[in-house]
Coordinates of C-alpha atoms in Angstrom, one line a residue:
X7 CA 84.9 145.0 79.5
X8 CA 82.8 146.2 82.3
X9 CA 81.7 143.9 84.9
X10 CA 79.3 144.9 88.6
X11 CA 80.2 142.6 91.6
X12 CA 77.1 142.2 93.9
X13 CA 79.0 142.9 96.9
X14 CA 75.6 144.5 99.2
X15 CA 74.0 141.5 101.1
X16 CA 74.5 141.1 104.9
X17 CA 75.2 137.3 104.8
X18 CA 73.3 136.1 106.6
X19 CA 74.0 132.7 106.3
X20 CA 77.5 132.8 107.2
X21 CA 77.2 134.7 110.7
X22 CA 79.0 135.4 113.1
X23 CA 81.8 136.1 110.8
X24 CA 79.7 138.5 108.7
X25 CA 79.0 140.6 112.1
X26 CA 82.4 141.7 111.2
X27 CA 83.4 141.2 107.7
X28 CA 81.2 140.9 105.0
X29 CA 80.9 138.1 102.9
X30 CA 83.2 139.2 100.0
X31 CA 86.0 139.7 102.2
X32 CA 85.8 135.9 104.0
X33 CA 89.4 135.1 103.2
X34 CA 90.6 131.8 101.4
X35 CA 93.7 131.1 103.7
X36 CA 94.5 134.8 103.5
X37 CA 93.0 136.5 100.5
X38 CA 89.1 137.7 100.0
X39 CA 87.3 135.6 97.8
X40 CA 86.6 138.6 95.9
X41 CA 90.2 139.4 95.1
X42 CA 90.2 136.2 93.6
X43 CA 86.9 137.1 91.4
X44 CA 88.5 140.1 90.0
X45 CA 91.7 138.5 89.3
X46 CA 90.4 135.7 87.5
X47 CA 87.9 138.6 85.6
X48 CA 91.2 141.0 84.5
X49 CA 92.8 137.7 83.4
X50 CA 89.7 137.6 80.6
X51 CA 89.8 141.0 79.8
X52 CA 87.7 143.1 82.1
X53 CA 89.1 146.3 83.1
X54 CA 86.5 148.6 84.6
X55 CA 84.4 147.0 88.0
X56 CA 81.8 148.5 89.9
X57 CA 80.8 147.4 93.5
X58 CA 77.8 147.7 94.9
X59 CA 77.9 147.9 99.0
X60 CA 75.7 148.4 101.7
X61 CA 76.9 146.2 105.2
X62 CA 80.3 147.1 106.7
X63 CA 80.9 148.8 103.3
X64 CA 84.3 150.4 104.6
X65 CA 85.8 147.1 104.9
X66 CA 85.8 146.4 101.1
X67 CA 86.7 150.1 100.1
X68 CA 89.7 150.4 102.6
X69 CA 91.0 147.1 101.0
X70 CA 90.7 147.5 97.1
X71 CA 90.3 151.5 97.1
X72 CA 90.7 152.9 93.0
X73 CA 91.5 148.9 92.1
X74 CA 94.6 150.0 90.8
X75 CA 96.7 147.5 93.3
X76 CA 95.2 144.4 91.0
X77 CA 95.5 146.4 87.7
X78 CA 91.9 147.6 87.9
X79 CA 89.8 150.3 87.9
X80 CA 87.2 150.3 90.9
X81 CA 84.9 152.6 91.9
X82 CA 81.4 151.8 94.3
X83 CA 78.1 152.1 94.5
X84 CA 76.4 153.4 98.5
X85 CA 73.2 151.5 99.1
X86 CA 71.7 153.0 102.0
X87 CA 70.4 156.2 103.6
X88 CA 71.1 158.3 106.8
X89 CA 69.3 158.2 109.7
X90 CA 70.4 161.6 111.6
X91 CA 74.2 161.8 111.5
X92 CA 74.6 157.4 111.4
X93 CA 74.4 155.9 107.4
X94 CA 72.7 153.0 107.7
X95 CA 73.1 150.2 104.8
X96 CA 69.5 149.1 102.6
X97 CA 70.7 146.9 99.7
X98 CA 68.2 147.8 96.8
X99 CA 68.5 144.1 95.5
X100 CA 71.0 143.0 93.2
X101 CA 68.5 145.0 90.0
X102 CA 67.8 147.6 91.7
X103 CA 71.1 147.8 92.7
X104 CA 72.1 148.1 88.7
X105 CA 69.3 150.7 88.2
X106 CA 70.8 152.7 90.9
X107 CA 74.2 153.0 88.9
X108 CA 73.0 153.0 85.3
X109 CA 70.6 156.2 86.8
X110 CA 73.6 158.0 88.6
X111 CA 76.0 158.1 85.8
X112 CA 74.6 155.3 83.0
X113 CA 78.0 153.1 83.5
X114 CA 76.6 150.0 81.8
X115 CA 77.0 151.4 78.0
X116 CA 78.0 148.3 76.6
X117 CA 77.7 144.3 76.9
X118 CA 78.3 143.6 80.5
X119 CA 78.9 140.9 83.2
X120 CA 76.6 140.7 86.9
X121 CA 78.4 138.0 89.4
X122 CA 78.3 137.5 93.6
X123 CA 81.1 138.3 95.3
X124 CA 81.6 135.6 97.6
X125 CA 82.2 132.9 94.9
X126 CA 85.4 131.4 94.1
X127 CA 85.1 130.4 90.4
X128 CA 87.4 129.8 86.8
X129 CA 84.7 130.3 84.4
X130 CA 85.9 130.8 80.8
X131 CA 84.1 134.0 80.1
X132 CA 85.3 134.7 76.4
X133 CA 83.3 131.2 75.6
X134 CA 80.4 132.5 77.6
X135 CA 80.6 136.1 75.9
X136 CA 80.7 134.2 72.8
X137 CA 77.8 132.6 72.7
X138 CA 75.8 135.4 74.2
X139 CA 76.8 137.5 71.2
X140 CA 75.8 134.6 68.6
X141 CA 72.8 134.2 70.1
X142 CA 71.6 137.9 69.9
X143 CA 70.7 137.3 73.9
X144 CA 69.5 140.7 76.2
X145 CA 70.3 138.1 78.9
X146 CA 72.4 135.4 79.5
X147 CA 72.5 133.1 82.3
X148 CA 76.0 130.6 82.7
X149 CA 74.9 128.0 84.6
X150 CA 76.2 124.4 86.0
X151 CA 75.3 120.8 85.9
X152 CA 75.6 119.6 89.5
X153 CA 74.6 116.1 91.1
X154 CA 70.8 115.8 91.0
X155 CA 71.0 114.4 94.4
X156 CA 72.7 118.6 95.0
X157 CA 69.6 120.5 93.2
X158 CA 67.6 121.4 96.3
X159 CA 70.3 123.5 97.1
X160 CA 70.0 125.7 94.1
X161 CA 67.8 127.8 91.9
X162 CA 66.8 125.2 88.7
X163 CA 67.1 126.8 85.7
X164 CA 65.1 124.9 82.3
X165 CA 66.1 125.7 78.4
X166 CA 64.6 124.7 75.2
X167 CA 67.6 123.2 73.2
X168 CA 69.1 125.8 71.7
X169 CA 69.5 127.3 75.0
X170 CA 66.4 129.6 75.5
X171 CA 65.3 129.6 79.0
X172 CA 61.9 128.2 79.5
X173 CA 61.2 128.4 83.5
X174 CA 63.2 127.9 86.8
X175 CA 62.7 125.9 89.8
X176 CA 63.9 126.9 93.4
X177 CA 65.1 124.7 95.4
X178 CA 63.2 121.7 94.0
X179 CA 63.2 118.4 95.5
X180 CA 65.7 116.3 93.7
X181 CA 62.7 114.3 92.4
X182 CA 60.7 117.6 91.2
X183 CA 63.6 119.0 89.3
X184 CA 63.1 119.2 85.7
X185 CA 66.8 119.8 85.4
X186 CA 70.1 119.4 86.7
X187 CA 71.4 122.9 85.4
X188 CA 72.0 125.0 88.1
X189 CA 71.7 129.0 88.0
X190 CA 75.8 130.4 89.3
X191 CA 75.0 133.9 90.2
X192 CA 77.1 134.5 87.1
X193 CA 75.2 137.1 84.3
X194 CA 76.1 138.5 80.8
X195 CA 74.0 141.5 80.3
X196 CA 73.2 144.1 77.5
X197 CA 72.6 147.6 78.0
X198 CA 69.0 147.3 76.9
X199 CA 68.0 145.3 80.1
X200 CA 67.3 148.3 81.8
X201 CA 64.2 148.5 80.1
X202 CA 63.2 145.6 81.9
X203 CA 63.8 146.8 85.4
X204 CA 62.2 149.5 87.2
X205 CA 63.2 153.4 87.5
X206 CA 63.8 153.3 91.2
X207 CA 62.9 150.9 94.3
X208 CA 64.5 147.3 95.2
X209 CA 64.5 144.8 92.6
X210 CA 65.6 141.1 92.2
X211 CA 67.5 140.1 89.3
X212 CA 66.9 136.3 89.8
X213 CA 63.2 136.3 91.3
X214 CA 61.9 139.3 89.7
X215 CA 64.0 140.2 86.4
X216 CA 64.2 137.2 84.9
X217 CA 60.7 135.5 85.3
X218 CA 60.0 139.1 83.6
X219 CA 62.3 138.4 80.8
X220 CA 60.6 134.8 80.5
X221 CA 57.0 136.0 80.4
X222 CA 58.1 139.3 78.0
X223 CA 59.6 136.4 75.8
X224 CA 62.6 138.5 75.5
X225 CA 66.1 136.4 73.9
X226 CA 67.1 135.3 76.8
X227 CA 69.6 132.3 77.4
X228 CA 71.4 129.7 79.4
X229 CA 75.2 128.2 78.5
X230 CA 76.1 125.0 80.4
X231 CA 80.0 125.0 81.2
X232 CA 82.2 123.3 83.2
X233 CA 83.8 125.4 85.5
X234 CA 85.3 125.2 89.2
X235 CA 82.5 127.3 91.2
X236 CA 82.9 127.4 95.0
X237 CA 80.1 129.0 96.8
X238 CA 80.8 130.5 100.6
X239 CA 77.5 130.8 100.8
X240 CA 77.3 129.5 104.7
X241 CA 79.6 128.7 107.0
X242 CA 80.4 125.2 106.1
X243 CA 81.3 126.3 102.6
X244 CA 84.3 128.1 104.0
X245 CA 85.9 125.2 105.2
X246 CA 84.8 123.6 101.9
X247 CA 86.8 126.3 100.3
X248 CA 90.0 126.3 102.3
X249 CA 90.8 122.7 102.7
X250 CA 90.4 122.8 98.7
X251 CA 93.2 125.6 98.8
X252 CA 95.1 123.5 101.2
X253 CA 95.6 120.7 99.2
X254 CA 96.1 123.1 95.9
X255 CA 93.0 122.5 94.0
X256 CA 91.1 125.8 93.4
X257 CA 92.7 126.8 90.3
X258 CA 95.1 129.3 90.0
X259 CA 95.4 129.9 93.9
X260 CA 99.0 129.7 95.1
X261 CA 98.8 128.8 98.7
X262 CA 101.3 131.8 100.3
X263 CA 104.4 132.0 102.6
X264 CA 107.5 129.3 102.9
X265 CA 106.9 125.6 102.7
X266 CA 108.8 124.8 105.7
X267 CA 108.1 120.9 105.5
X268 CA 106.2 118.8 103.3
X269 CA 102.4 120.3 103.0
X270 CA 103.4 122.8 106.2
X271 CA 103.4 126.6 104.7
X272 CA 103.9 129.8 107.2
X273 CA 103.9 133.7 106.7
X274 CA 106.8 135.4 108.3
X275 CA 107.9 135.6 112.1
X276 CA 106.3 132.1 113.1
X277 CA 107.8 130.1 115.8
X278 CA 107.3 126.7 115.7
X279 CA 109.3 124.9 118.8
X280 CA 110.8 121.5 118.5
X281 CA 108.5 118.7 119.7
X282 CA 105.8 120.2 118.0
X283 CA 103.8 117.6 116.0
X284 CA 102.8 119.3 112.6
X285 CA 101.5 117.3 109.6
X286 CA 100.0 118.8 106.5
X287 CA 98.6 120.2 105.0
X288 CA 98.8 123.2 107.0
X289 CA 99.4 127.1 106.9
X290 CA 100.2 129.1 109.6
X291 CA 99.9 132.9 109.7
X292 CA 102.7 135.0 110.4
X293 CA 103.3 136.2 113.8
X294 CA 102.3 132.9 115.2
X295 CA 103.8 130.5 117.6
X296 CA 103.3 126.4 117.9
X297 CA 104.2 125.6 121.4
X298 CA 106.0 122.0 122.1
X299 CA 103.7 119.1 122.4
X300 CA 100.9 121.0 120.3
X301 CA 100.1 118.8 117.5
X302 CA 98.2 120.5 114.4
X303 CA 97.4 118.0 111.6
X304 CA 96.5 119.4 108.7
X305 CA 94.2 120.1 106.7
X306 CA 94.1 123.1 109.1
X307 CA 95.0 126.9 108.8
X308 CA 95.7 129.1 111.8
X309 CA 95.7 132.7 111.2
X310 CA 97.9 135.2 112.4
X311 CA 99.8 136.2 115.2
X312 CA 97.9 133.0 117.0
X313 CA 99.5 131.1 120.1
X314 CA 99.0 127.2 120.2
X315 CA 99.8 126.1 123.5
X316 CA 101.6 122.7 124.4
X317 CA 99.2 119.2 124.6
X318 CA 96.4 121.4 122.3
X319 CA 95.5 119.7 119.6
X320 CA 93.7 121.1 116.1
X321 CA 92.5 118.9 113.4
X322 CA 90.4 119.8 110.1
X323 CA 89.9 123.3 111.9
X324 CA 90.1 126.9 110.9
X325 CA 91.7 129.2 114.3
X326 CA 91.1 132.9 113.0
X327 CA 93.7 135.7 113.7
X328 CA 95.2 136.6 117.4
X329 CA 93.4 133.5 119.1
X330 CA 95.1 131.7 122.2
X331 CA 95.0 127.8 122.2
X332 CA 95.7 126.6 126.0
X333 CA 96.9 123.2 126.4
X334 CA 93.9 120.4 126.7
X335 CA 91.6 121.8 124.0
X336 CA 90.5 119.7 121.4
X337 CA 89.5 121.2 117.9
X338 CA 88.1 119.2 115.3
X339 CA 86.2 120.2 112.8
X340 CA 85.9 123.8 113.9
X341 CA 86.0 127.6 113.0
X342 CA 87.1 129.6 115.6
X343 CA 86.4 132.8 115.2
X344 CA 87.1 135.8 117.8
X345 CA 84.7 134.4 121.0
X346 CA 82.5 132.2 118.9
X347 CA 83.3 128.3 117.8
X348 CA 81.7 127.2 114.9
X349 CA 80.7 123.8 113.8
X350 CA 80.9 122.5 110.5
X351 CA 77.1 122.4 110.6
X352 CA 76.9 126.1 111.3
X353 CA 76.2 125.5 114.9
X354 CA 77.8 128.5 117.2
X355 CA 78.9 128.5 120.7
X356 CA 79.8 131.6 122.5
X357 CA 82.9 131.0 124.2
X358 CA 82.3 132.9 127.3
X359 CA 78.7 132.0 127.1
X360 CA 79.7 128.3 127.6
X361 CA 82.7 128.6 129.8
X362 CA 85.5 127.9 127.2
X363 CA 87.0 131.0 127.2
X364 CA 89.9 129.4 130.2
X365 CA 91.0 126.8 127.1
X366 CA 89.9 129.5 123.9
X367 CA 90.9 132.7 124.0
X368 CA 92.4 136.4 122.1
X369 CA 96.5 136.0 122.7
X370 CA 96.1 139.9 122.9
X371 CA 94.4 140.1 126.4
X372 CA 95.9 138.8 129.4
X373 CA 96.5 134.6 129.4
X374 CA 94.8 132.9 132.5
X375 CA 97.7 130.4 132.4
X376 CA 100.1 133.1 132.7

């Protein structure tokens, strides 16, 4: 099986962090949300993966390279053009981003699947391929039944009852929604949809392909299953995922390192000096020390090579990698991440900006308490 991971958008909606990482790479504790896609993909039989990328591009390449580290094979797709010697990234939407491949060197020559990369999920696919296949579909669509009080958040997706799909709905106002089926980001395609989509230029699979499809009257269909679907798709979403993986329930994630005390994990070389107060659950990074007096109660993950001064205290908080915790700060429901702090409402504070950079700061420059 051959599957594309849309792996080109800038995020957006989860900035800062995507200024330096892009979405796909956002880690859950320590591992991109994408190695977790294509994991849980070779697990149902896909072998071959292609990657579309466009924004800090080098970051997902240098990490996965050929695939071959996961049992893969991975190869990408550039989105983008030069402008003099610098490439500059230009996704070509998540269609035109298809087209682009199937053009170069027609990789899509059999039934294949289209999914986000910054979406932790357990889908069973071989139920989902199954009924794509029965129902002769060009297109099919697994979607989700979420809350109805949730649907505003999502693209609405209606079906006839065997499954066809009759219209969508974005965003709709719980009370406008003429379903609670939700659209995943998560596609079974045939070959033939190509002749749906444009030769060249950006193109949309979920606003512009499929209302296509729809008015073409084209087999196209929906399956409804239950799976665990996690969407980073802002910043309070990471959080979301990680205190799941903290208290072990994203399936098939195996929170790394030692557990050194009930609910308390840590990757090599961490210090953690008696007097500390430390309750779970909790991960700390290798590399990283827990001063005395410091209390860190869980759920909370500190990254590596961090220092937690004594009398700081972190609760509910992510601290990302080589940050500096003097003693009097108060974390709670926070993100740090290099010189910004993030609420769990996506709010962002500039640590120098607002003078916090005395209590917050990178353990790799020179301490003011020192």
């Amino acid at each position: 099986m051959k599957a594309m991971i849309l792996a080109a958008g800038k995020g957006t909606r989860v900035q800062p962090i995507t200024h330096e990482i892009p979405k796909p790479m956002i880690p859950v504790i320590n591992q991109p949300v994408m190695e977790l896609i294509v994991s849980h993909l070779k697990n149902h039989g896909f072998s071959d993966f292609i990657v579309n990328v466009s924004h800090l591009a080098q970051h997902i390449e240098d990490y996965f390279k050929d695939g071959s580290r996961l049992g893969v094979n991975m190869a990408y797709s550039w989105e983008g053009h030069f402008d003099g010697d610098e490439w500059v990234g230009q996704a070509m939407g998540s269609a035109g981003g298809m087209r682009l491949i199937q053009n170069r060197t027609g990789f899509f020559d059999s039934t294949f699947a289209v999914l986000c990369g910054d979406a932790v999920i357990d889908v069973d696919f071989s139920e989902a391929l199954t009924f794509h296949r029965e129902k002769g579909s060009i297109a099919t669509i697994i979607m989700k039944q979420v809350p109805r009080d949730e649907v505003s958040s999502y693209g609405v997706v209606v079906t006839d009852d065997d499954g066809r799909i009759e219209s969508f709905q974005e965003k709709p106002a719980p009370e406008e929604a003429k379903s609670d089926v939700v659209n995943t980001g998560i596609y079974i395609f045939e070959p033939e949809i190509f002749n749906f989509i444009p030769s060249e230029g950006e193109y949309d699979i979920g606003s512009e392909l499929f209302p296509a499809l729809v008015e073409a009257g084209a087999p196209f269909y929906g399956i409804t299953l239950p799976f665990q679907w996690i969407d980073i798709g802002k910043t309070p979403d990471l959080w979301d995922a990680t205190e799941m993986a903290l208290n072990n329930e994203i399936h098939g994630f195996t929170i790394p390192g030692e557990e050194v005390s009930p609910g308390v994990y840590t990757g090599a070389n961490v210090l953690i000096e008696e007097g500390a107060d430390i309750k779970g659950p909790v991960y700390i990074g290798g590399s990283t020390v827990i001063r005395k007096d410091a209390v860190v109660h869980g759920p909370a993950l500190i990254h590596s090579g961090c220092v937690i001064e004594s009398d700081a205290e972190i609760r509910n908080s992510i601290i990302w990698h080589h940050t500096r915790i003097s003693g009097g700060a108060t974390l709670d429901m926070k993100i740090v991440f290099g010189p910004h702090c993030i609420d769990f409402a996506g709010n962002v504070v500039h640590l120098g900006e607002g003078g916090f950079d005395w209590l917050i700061s990178d353990v790799r420059s020179k301490s003011p308490l020192k």
